[in-house]
Amino acid sequence: MSAYQLLQLASQLLFVFVAVAVTLQMIHRPLKASLDTALLFAVVAFLVAIGWLHEINGVKAGRWENAVTGSLLMAIPYMLVRLVDDFTTTRRAILGAAAVGLAASIVSLFVFPPPYPGAVVLVLVAYFMGFTTYVAVAFVKASRGASGVTRRRMNAVAAGSLFLGVAILLAGISAATPGAAKVESIIISLFTLLSGIFFFLGFAPPVWLRRAWQEPEVRGFLARAASLPRMPDLGEIMQELERGTASSLGAANAAIGLWDAEAGLLRYNASHFLRESGADQMIGGRAFISQKPVFSDNTERDDPAHADLYRQSGARAVMAAPITSDGKRLGILAVYAAHAPVFADDDLLLLSLLANQAAVILESRILIDEAARVKAMEETTRLKDDFLSAAAHDLKTPLTTIVAQAQLLERRARRNPEEPANLDGIESLVSESQRLKRLVLELLDVARVEQGRLVNYRENLDLIELAREVCERHSTDLHRTVLDAPGRLVGSYDGARIVQLIDNLLENAAKYSPAGGEIRVRIRQDGASARLTVTDAGIGIPAADLTHLFDRFHRGSNVDDRRFSGMGLGLFICRGIVEQHGGSIWATSAGVGQGSAFHVVLPAAELISLVVEQAG
Ligand code: ADP
């Protein structure tokens, strides 16, 4: 047997083998696409069988037989165009043109006796070439919008179509030039063989090849999977899982429906064509209820109640698998395709695998969220405990004094009603009650800071005027308070809160300067801001405490409760006041024993003209 004969036999056997394989596939899943594929290969196999018959009997085909086999050959481009329509979408006009071309070819084959006139051969070849080229281009174009295995399949079909076109072109040339060389026939057989191989791979890839073609995307997906649970939010994790699943299966879209047990609904990401669906609704719901993967190659037929929805969202074929971890039903993973032949039965296995992976990822995410929630709850409980013990401790001291003092006054009054009132005792009673009141107000303010309700009514006020009044009240022999500020500085302030802020800073400055010393309040306008600085010459602040002073309950490591009473809430409230005015506050200190400075920046009206530098 010559090399040429061997090649020819190989390509013929291949076509027959593929014809049997695709026919079996068609019987198993009678889709329009599998029917079209089976028809295409059946025609080729039939032509091969006729050739073999002639060879065995040693007879040449007659005129009418030639016309029939020629017509069948000419049907191939038309069938390929139908396959384009199965896998992507073709314009009706193209399908019509192919049908007209086929009818014209058949007529001319029956009208003209062989050998066919050169012009007829030319037209037939042109028809064949034209449509096989169209098919190749259409599949290449469609493959651009596809991913993974579908993209590779479409490229294979495009290559098969091109090879077939070239084979027919060469056959046409050799028919038109009698006495063609053997080499030409070898090349034709080679191209036919290649086209057979590529059509087979594209239209009916064997399972092992589908797996190999899916592998790069699946691998990429699994490689990213480990880092997914730590992504910032659940929505992003779902999107990433959907992207990975769609590309692994070569589908256009994928969607995860998460089970909301309370509402009894599967909930989807915003990009999905449906925000939610009942557990028993849609194909995805069936997978959820049955806890088994489901494949529908015709959603409109299998779920007619939602036919419109599927049609509008281009979901002709759907595969769905349950996402379940240790018996806990988390939801479903579904993939959608606009054309049924994109999926094969064994893809269900891969989808289940990916759904299991998704279950692990979502479960880890749920555990991470749960751990964070427990931690946050513990933190809240700890803060509450801190708060209660700090508050109870600080309220207890003045309260004990008040009760003891009041009891003393009562006993005295009973024993000797005529004795004049003990003024010192009453004074101490009043001052301790006021201290208690201050503490309670401070506690109430803390709650308001947290609710963002500290600052209420704001009006245009002169900050310097407010500061002057506070400074005058605080100036004592031990702590002389000096205000260094130009004439006026107007801003929109809650006056009571700004007074409370400066009061607090000046109280602290005096409290933490037990040896006395000057306290300076400096106010300046800086563009659209007012800067207020309170400087003292007191005990200073350790560097490590500077950034924490404004936290709730934080007290410097250089202060102790016996020497300096306090709850560590004043500066927390100060920060609340400043921030709710849209400003900022911070502290500086050269170190322990070196005095401290508290800096406040508040927004101010940008009316520099209101600022009149004080002489001197
Ligand atoms: P309290 O004075 O009740 O402790 P604050 O919130 O007003 O609460 O202050 C928090 C801490 O900041 C104080 O405990 C003290 O350590 C430090 N601090 C505040 N003002 C001064 C200051 N003028 N000089 C030194 N340390 C200060």
Coordinates of C-alpha atoms in Angstrom, one line a residue, residues 82-582:
R82 CA -26.3 25.2 10.7
L83 CA -23.7 24.2 13.2
V84 CA -22.5 27.8 13.5
D85 CA -26.1 28.6 14.4
D86 CA -26.1 25.9 17.1
F87 CA -23.0 27.1 18.8
T88 CA -23.3 30.9 18.3
T89 CA -25.9 32.9 16.5
T90 CA -26.1 33.3 12.7
R91 CA -28.1 35.7 10.8
R92 CA -31.1 34.1 9.1
A93 CA -29.9 35.6 5.7
I94 CA -26.7 33.6 5.8
L95 CA -28.6 30.3 6.5
G96 CA -30.9 31.2 3.6
A97 CA -28.0 32.0 1.3
A98 CA -26.4 28.7 2.1
A99 CA -29.6 26.8 1.4
V100 CA -30.0 28.6 -1.9
G101 CA -26.4 27.9 -2.8
L102 CA -27.0 24.2 -2.0
A103 CA -30.2 24.0 -4.1
A104 CA -28.4 25.7 -7.1
S105 CA -25.4 23.3 -6.8
I106 CA -27.8 20.3 -6.8
V107 CA -29.6 21.6 -9.8
S108 CA -26.4 22.2 -11.8
L109 CA -25.1 18.7 -10.8
F110 CA -28.2 17.1 -12.2
V111 CA -28.4 19.3 -15.3
F112 CA -24.9 19.0 -16.6
P113 CA -23.4 15.6 -17.5
P114 CA -19.9 14.9 -16.3
P115 CA -17.2 15.9 -16.9
Y116 CA -18.7 19.2 -15.6
P117 CA -17.9 22.4 -17.5
G118 CA -15.0 24.4 -15.9
A119 CA -17.4 27.3 -15.0
V120 CA -19.7 25.0 -13.1
V121 CA -16.8 23.5 -11.2
L122 CA -15.6 27.0 -10.4
V123 CA -18.9 28.1 -9.1
L124 CA -19.3 24.9 -7.0
V125 CA -15.8 25.3 -5.5
A126 CA -16.5 29.0 -4.8
Y127 CA -19.7 28.2 -3.0
F128 CA -18.0 25.5 -0.9
M129 CA -14.9 27.7 -0.1
G130 CA -17.0 30.7 0.6
F131 CA -19.2 29.1 3.2
T132 CA -16.4 27.0 4.9
T133 CA -14.4 30.3 5.2
Y134 CA -17.5 32.0 6.6
V135 CA -17.8 29.1 9.2
A136 CA -14.2 29.4 10.1
V137 CA -14.4 33.2 10.7
A138 CA -17.7 32.9 12.6
F139 CA -16.2 30.3 15.0
V140 CA -13.0 32.3 15.5
K141 CA -15.1 35.4 16.3
A142 CA -17.3 33.5 18.7
S143 CA -14.3 32.0 20.4
R144 CA -13.1 35.5 21.2
G145 CA -16.1 36.0 23.5
A146 CA -15.8 32.5 25.0
S147 CA -13.4 31.2 27.5
G148 CA -11.6 27.9 28.4
V149 CA -12.8 24.7 26.9
T150 CA -15.5 26.4 24.7
R151 CA -12.9 28.7 23.2
R152 CA -10.6 25.9 22.4
R153 CA -13.4 23.8 20.8
M154 CA -14.5 26.7 18.7
N155 CA -11.0 27.3 17.4
A156 CA -10.7 23.6 16.6
V157 CA -13.9 23.8 14.5
A158 CA -12.6 26.9 12.7
A159 CA -9.4 25.0 11.8
G160 CA -11.4 22.0 10.6
S161 CA -13.5 24.2 8.4
L162 CA -10.5 25.9 6.9
F163 CA -8.8 22.6 6.2
L164 CA -11.9 21.3 4.5
G165 CA -12.3 24.4 2.4
V166 CA -8.6 24.1 1.2
A167 CA -9.1 20.4 0.5
I168 CA -12.1 21.1 -1.7
L169 CA -10.3 24.0 -3.4
L170 CA -7.4 21.7 -4.3
A171 CA -9.9 19.0 -5.5
G172 CA -11.6 21.5 -7.7
I173 CA -8.3 22.6 -9.2
S174 CA -7.3 19.0 -9.8
A175 CA -10.6 18.2 -11.4
A176 CA -10.3 21.2 -13.7
T177 CA -6.7 20.2 -14.7
P178 CA -6.8 16.6 -16.0
G179 CA -3.9 14.4 -15.3
A180 CA -3.3 15.9 -11.9
A181 CA -0.2 14.7 -10.0
K182 CA -0.4 12.1 -7.2
V183 CA 1.2 14.7 -4.9
E184 CA -1.9 16.8 -5.2
S185 CA -4.1 13.9 -4.2
I186 CA -1.9 13.2 -1.2
I187 CA -2.2 16.8 -0.1
I188 CA -6.0 16.7 -0.5
S189 CA -6.2 13.5 1.6
L190 CA -3.9 15.1 4.2
F191 CA -6.1 18.2 4.5
T192 CA -9.3 16.1 4.6
L193 CA -7.7 14.0 7.4
L194 CA -6.8 17.2 9.3
S195 CA -10.2 18.7 8.9
G196 CA -11.8 15.4 10.2
I197 CA -9.6 15.5 13.3
F198 CA -10.3 19.1 14.1
F199 CA -14.1 18.7 13.5
F200 CA -14.1 15.7 15.8
L201 CA -12.2 17.6 18.5
G202 CA -14.4 20.7 18.2
F203 CA -17.8 19.2 17.8
A204 CA -17.5 16.0 19.9
P205 CA -14.3 16.2 22.0
P206 CA -13.7 13.0 24.0
V207 CA -13.9 13.3 27.8
W208 CA -10.1 13.1 28.3
L209 CA -9.6 16.0 25.9
R210 CA -12.4 18.1 27.5
R211 CA -10.6 17.6 30.9
A212 CA -7.2 18.6 29.4
W213 CA -8.8 21.7 27.9
Q214 CA -10.5 22.6 31.1
E215 CA -7.4 22.0 33.2
P216 CA -5.6 25.4 32.9
E217 CA -8.7 27.3 34.1
V218 CA -9.5 24.8 36.9
R219 CA -5.9 24.9 38.0
G220 CA -5.9 28.7 38.1
F221 CA -9.2 28.6 40.0
L222 CA -7.8 26.2 42.6
A223 CA -4.6 28.2 43.0
R224 CA -6.6 31.3 43.9
A225 CA -9.0 29.4 46.1
A226 CA -6.8 29.3 49.2
S227 CA -6.7 33.1 49.4
L228 CA -10.4 33.7 48.8
P229 CA -11.8 33.3 52.3
R230 CA -9.7 36.3 53.4
M231 CA -11.1 38.7 50.8
P232 CA -12.7 41.8 52.3
D233 CA -16.3 40.9 51.7
L234 CA -18.5 38.0 50.9
G235 CA -19.8 39.5 47.6
E236 CA -16.3 39.7 46.2
I237 CA -15.6 36.1 47.2
M238 CA -18.8 35.0 45.4
Q239 CA -17.9 37.0 42.3
E240 CA -14.4 35.4 42.2
L241 CA -15.9 31.9 42.6
E242 CA -18.4 32.6 39.8
R243 CA -15.7 33.9 37.5
G244 CA -13.5 30.9 38.2
T245 CA -16.4 28.5 37.6
A246 CA -17.6 30.1 34.4
S247 CA -14.1 30.1 32.9
S248 CA -13.4 26.5 34.1
L249 CA -16.5 25.2 32.3
G250 CA -16.2 27.6 29.3
A251 CA -19.6 29.1 30.1
A252 CA -20.7 32.7 29.7
N253 CA -21.9 33.2 33.3
A254 CA -22.0 31.5 36.6
A255 CA -24.0 32.4 39.7
I256 CA -23.9 31.4 43.4
G257 CA -27.2 31.4 45.3
L258 CA -26.7 31.6 49.0
W259 CA -29.3 30.0 51.2
D260 CA -31.1 32.4 53.5
A261 CA -32.7 30.0 55.9
E262 CA -34.8 32.6 57.7
A263 CA -36.4 33.9 54.5
G264 CA -36.4 30.5 52.8
L265 CA -34.7 32.0 49.7
L266 CA -31.6 31.5 47.6
R267 CA -30.0 34.9 47.3
Y268 CA -27.7 36.0 44.4
N269 CA -25.2 38.7 43.7
A270 CA -26.3 42.0 42.2
S271 CA -25.1 41.0 38.7
H272 CA -27.3 38.0 38.5
F273 CA -30.5 38.2 36.5
L274 CA -32.5 37.3 39.6
R275 CA -31.8 38.7 43.1
E276 CA -33.5 35.8 44.9
S277 CA -35.6 32.7 44.2
G278 CA -37.5 30.2 46.3
A279 CA -35.8 26.9 47.2
D280 CA -38.1 25.1 44.9
Q281 CA -37.9 27.5 42.0
M282 CA -35.7 27.5 38.8
I283 CA -33.3 24.8 37.9
G284 CA -30.9 25.9 40.6
G285 CA -33.6 25.3 43.2
R286 CA -34.0 21.8 41.9
A287 CA -30.4 21.1 42.6
F288 CA -30.8 22.6 46.1
I289 CA -33.9 20.5 47.0
S290 CA -32.6 17.3 45.6
Q291 CA -29.0 17.9 46.7
K292 CA -27.9 16.5 43.4
P293 CA -26.4 18.2 40.3
V294 CA -28.9 19.0 37.6
F295 CA -28.3 19.6 33.9
S296 CA -30.9 21.2 31.6
D297 CA -29.9 21.6 27.9
N298 CA -33.2 23.4 27.3
T299 CA -34.3 25.5 30.1
E300 CA -37.5 26.7 28.4
R301 CA -38.7 23.1 28.1
D302 CA -37.5 21.9 31.5
D303 CA -38.8 25.0 33.5
P304 CA -41.6 26.5 31.4
A305 CA -42.8 28.6 34.3
H306 CA -39.6 30.8 34.0
A307 CA -39.1 30.5 30.2
D308 CA -39.2 34.2 29.7
L309 CA -36.6 34.8 32.3
Y310 CA -34.2 32.3 30.8
R311 CA -34.8 33.6 27.3
Q312 CA -34.2 37.3 28.3
S313 CA -31.0 36.4 30.2
G314 CA -29.6 34.1 27.5
A315 CA -29.6 31.0 29.7
R316 CA -30.6 28.3 27.3
A317 CA -28.6 25.6 29.0
V318 CA -28.0 25.5 32.8
M319 CA -26.1 23.3 35.1
A320 CA -26.5 23.6 38.8
A321 CA -24.9 21.8 41.8
P322 CA -25.6 22.1 45.5
I323 CA -23.0 23.8 47.7
T324 CA -23.1 21.7 50.8
S325 CA -20.5 21.4 53.6
D326 CA -20.7 18.6 56.2
G327 CA -24.4 18.2 55.5
K328 CA -24.9 22.0 55.9
R329 CA -26.8 23.4 52.9
L330 CA -25.1 26.6 52.0
G331 CA -26.6 27.2 48.5
I332 CA -26.1 26.4 44.9
L333 CA -23.6 27.0 42.1
A334 CA -25.0 27.4 38.6
V335 CA -23.5 27.9 35.2
Y336 CA -25.3 29.3 32.2
A337 CA -24.8 29.1 28.4
A338 CA -26.7 30.7 25.6
H339 CA -26.1 27.5 23.5
A340 CA -26.7 24.0 24.7
P341 CA -23.7 22.2 23.1
V342 CA -21.3 24.3 25.3
F343 CA -21.8 21.7 28.1
A344 CA -21.4 18.0 28.1
D345 CA -22.8 15.5 30.6
D346 CA -19.5 14.9 32.3
D347 CA -19.2 18.6 33.0
L348 CA -21.6 17.9 35.9
L349 CA -18.8 16.1 37.7
L350 CA -16.5 19.1 37.3
L351 CA -19.2 21.5 38.5
S352 CA -19.9 19.3 41.6
L353 CA -16.2 19.4 42.3
L354 CA -16.1 23.2 42.0
A355 CA -19.2 23.4 44.2
N356 CA -17.4 21.4 46.9
Q357 CA -14.5 23.8 46.6
A358 CA -16.9 26.7 46.9
A359 CA -18.4 25.1 50.0
V360 CA -15.1 24.9 51.7
I361 CA -14.3 28.5 50.8
L362 CA -17.7 29.8 51.9
E363 CA -17.6 27.7 55.1
S364 CA -14.2 29.1 56.0
R365 CA -15.4 32.6 55.4
I366 CA -18.5 32.0 57.6
L367 CA -16.2 30.7 60.3
I368 CA -13.9 33.7 60.0
D369 CA -16.9 36.1 60.2
E370 CA -18.2 34.1 63.2
A371 CA -14.8 34.4 65.0
A372 CA -14.7 38.1 64.3
R373 CA -18.2 38.5 65.7
V374 CA -17.4 36.6 68.8
K375 CA -14.3 38.7 69.3
A376 CA -16.2 41.9 68.8
M377 CA -18.8 40.7 71.4
E378 CA -16.0 39.9 73.9
E379 CA -14.5 43.3 73.3
T380 CA -17.8 45.0 73.9
T381 CA -18.4 43.0 77.1
R382 CA -14.9 43.8 78.2
L383 CA -15.4 47.5 77.5
K384 CA -18.7 47.5 79.4
D385 CA -17.1 45.8 82.4
D386 CA -14.3 48.3 82.3
F387 CA -16.8 51.1 82.1
L388 CA -18.9 49.8 84.9
S389 CA -16.1 49.3 87.3
A390 CA -14.5 52.6 86.5
A391 CA -17.8 54.5 86.8
A392 CA -18.8 52.7 90.0
H393 CA -15.4 53.4 91.5
D394 CA -15.5 57.1 90.7
L395 CA -19.1 57.6 91.7
K396 CA -18.5 55.7 95.0
T397 CA -16.0 58.2 96.4
P398 CA -18.2 61.4 96.3
L399 CA -21.3 59.4 97.2
T400 CA -19.7 58.0 100.3
T401 CA -18.7 61.5 101.4
I402 CA -22.1 62.9 100.7
V403 CA -23.9 60.1 102.6
A404 CA -21.5 60.3 105.6
Q405 CA -21.8 64.1 105.7
A406 CA -25.5 64.1 105.4
Q407 CA -25.9 61.5 108.2
L408 CA -23.6 63.6 110.4
L409 CA -25.7 66.7 109.9
E410 CA -28.9 64.8 110.5
R411 CA -27.6 63.2 113.8
R412 CA -26.4 66.6 115.0
A413 CA -29.7 68.3 114.1
R414 CA -31.6 65.6 116.0
R415 CA -29.4 65.7 119.0
N416 CA -29.4 69.4 119.3
P417 CA -32.1 71.1 117.2
E418 CA -31.2 74.5 118.6
E419 CA -27.5 74.4 117.5
P420 CA -26.8 76.7 114.5
A421 CA -26.4 74.9 111.1
N422 CA -23.0 73.5 110.4
L423 CA -22.1 75.6 107.3
D424 CA -18.8 73.8 106.6
G425 CA -20.6 70.5 106.5
I426 CA -23.3 71.8 104.2
E427 CA -20.6 73.3 101.9
S428 CA -18.8 70.0 101.6
L429 CA -22.1 68.3 101.0
V430 CA -22.8 70.7 98.1
S431 CA -19.4 70.5 96.6
E432 CA -19.3 66.7 96.7
S433 CA -22.8 66.6 95.2
Q434 CA -21.6 68.8 92.4
R435 CA -18.6 66.6 91.8
L436 CA -21.0 63.7 91.6
K437 CA -23.2 65.6 89.2
R438 CA -20.2 66.3 87.0
L439 CA -19.3 62.7 86.9
V440 CA -22.8 61.6 85.9
L441 CA -22.9 64.3 83.2
E442 CA -19.6 63.1 81.9
L443 CA -20.9 59.6 81.7
L444 CA -24.0 60.8 79.8
D445 CA -21.7 62.7 77.4
V446 CA -19.7 59.6 76.7
A447 CA -22.9 57.9 75.5
R448 CA -23.6 61.0 73.3
V449 CA -20.1 60.9 71.8
E450 CA -20.8 57.3 70.7
Q451 CA -24.1 58.2 69.2
G452 CA -22.6 61.2 67.4
R453 CA -25.1 63.4 69.2
L454 CA -22.8 65.6 71.2
V455 CA -22.9 68.7 69.2
N456 CA -26.3 70.1 68.6
Y457 CA -27.3 73.6 67.7
R458 CA -24.6 75.7 66.0
E459 CA -24.5 79.4 65.5
N460 CA -21.9 82.0 64.5
L461 CA -19.9 82.7 67.6
D462 CA -16.7 84.4 68.5
L463 CA -14.3 81.7 69.7
I464 CA -12.1 84.3 71.5
E465 CA -15.0 85.7 73.4
L466 CA -15.9 82.2 74.6
A467 CA -12.3 81.5 75.6
R468 CA -11.9 84.8 77.4
E469 CA -14.9 84.1 79.6
V470 CA -13.6 80.6 80.5
C471 CA -10.0 81.8 81.1
E472 CA -11.3 84.5 83.6
R473 CA -13.2 81.8 85.5
H474 CA -10.2 79.6 85.8
S475 CA -7.5 82.1 86.6
T476 CA -6.3 81.6 90.3
D477 CA -3.2 82.7 92.2
L478 CA -1.7 79.3 91.9
H479 CA -2.6 78.9 88.1
R480 CA -2.5 82.2 86.3
T481 CA -4.4 81.8 83.0
V482 CA -3.2 84.0 80.2
L483 CA -5.2 84.4 76.9
D484 CA -3.1 85.2 73.9
A485 CA -5.6 85.9 71.1
P486 CA -6.3 88.6 68.4
G487 CA -9.7 90.5 68.5
R488 CA -12.4 88.2 67.1
L489 CA -12.5 84.9 65.4
V490 CA -15.9 83.8 64.3
G491 CA -17.0 80.3 63.4
S492 CA -20.1 78.1 63.5
Y493 CA -20.0 76.5 66.9
D494 CA -22.1 74.9 69.5
G495 CA -21.2 77.5 72.2
A496 CA -22.0 75.3 75.2
R497 CA -19.8 72.5 73.9
I498 CA -16.9 74.8 73.0
V499 CA -17.0 76.2 76.5
Q500 CA -17.1 72.6 77.9
L501 CA -14.0 71.8 75.7
I502 CA -11.9 74.8 76.9
D503 CA -13.2 74.2 80.5
N504 CA -12.0 70.6 80.3
L505 CA -8.6 71.5 78.9
L506 CA -8.1 74.3 81.5
E507 CA -9.2 72.0 84.4
N508 CA -6.7 69.4 83.3
A509 CA -3.9 71.9 82.9
A510 CA -4.5 73.1 86.5
K511 CA -5.1 69.5 87.9
Y512 CA -1.9 68.2 86.3
S513 CA 0.2 71.2 87.4
P514 CA 0.0 70.6 91.2
A515 CA 3.0 72.9 91.8
G516 CA 1.1 75.8 90.0
G517 CA 2.4 77.8 87.1
E518 CA 1.2 79.8 84.2
I519 CA -1.4 78.3 81.8
R520 CA -1.4 79.9 78.3
V521 CA -4.3 79.8 75.9
R522 CA -3.3 80.9 72.4
I523 CA -5.7 81.3 69.6
R524 CA -4.9 82.1 66.0
Q525 CA -6.6 82.1 62.6
D526 CA -5.0 79.9 60.0
G527 CA -6.8 80.3 56.7
A528 CA -10.2 78.7 57.2
S529 CA -9.2 77.2 60.6
A530 CA -9.0 78.4 64.1
R531 CA -6.1 77.0 66.1
L532 CA -6.3 76.9 69.9
T533 CA -3.5 75.7 72.1
V534 CA -3.5 75.3 75.9
T535 CA 0.0 75.0 77.3
D536 CA 0.9 74.3 80.9
A537 CA 4.1 73.8 82.9
G538 CA 2.9 70.7 84.7
I539 CA 3.8 67.0 85.1
G540 CA 3.9 66.4 81.3
I541 CA 3.0 63.3 79.4
P542 CA 5.0 60.2 78.7
A543 CA 5.6 59.8 74.9
A544 CA 4.0 56.4 74.8
D545 CA 0.7 57.9 76.1
L546 CA 0.4 60.8 73.7
T547 CA -1.7 59.0 71.1
H548 CA -3.9 57.1 73.6
L549 CA -4.9 60.0 75.8
F550 CA -8.1 60.6 73.8
D551 CA -9.3 57.0 74.2
R552 CA -12.0 56.1 76.7
F553 CA -10.6 55.5 80.2
H554 CA -7.0 56.0 79.2
R555 CA -4.9 57.8 81.8
G556 CA -1.2 58.6 81.5
S557 CA 1.2 56.1 83.2
N558 CA 2.6 59.1 85.2
V559 CA -0.7 59.7 87.0
D560 CA -2.2 57.7 89.9
D561 CA -5.7 57.7 91.3
R562 CA -4.7 58.8 94.7
R563 CA -2.9 61.9 93.6
F564 CA -5.1 62.8 90.6
S565 CA -8.7 61.8 90.7
G566 CA -10.3 61.1 87.3
M567 CA -12.0 58.6 85.1
G568 CA -10.1 59.2 81.8
L569 CA -13.2 60.4 80.0
G570 CA -12.6 64.2 79.7
L571 CA -10.3 64.1 76.7
F572 CA -12.5 61.4 75.0
I573 CA -15.4 63.9 75.3
C574 CA -13.1 66.7 74.1
R575 CA -12.3 64.7 71.0
G576 CA -16.0 64.0 70.4
I577 CA -16.7 67.8 70.6
V578 CA -13.9 68.7 68.2
E579 CA -14.5 66.0 65.7
Q580 CA -18.3 66.6 65.6
H581 CA -17.4 70.2 64.7
G582 CA -15.2 68.8 61.9

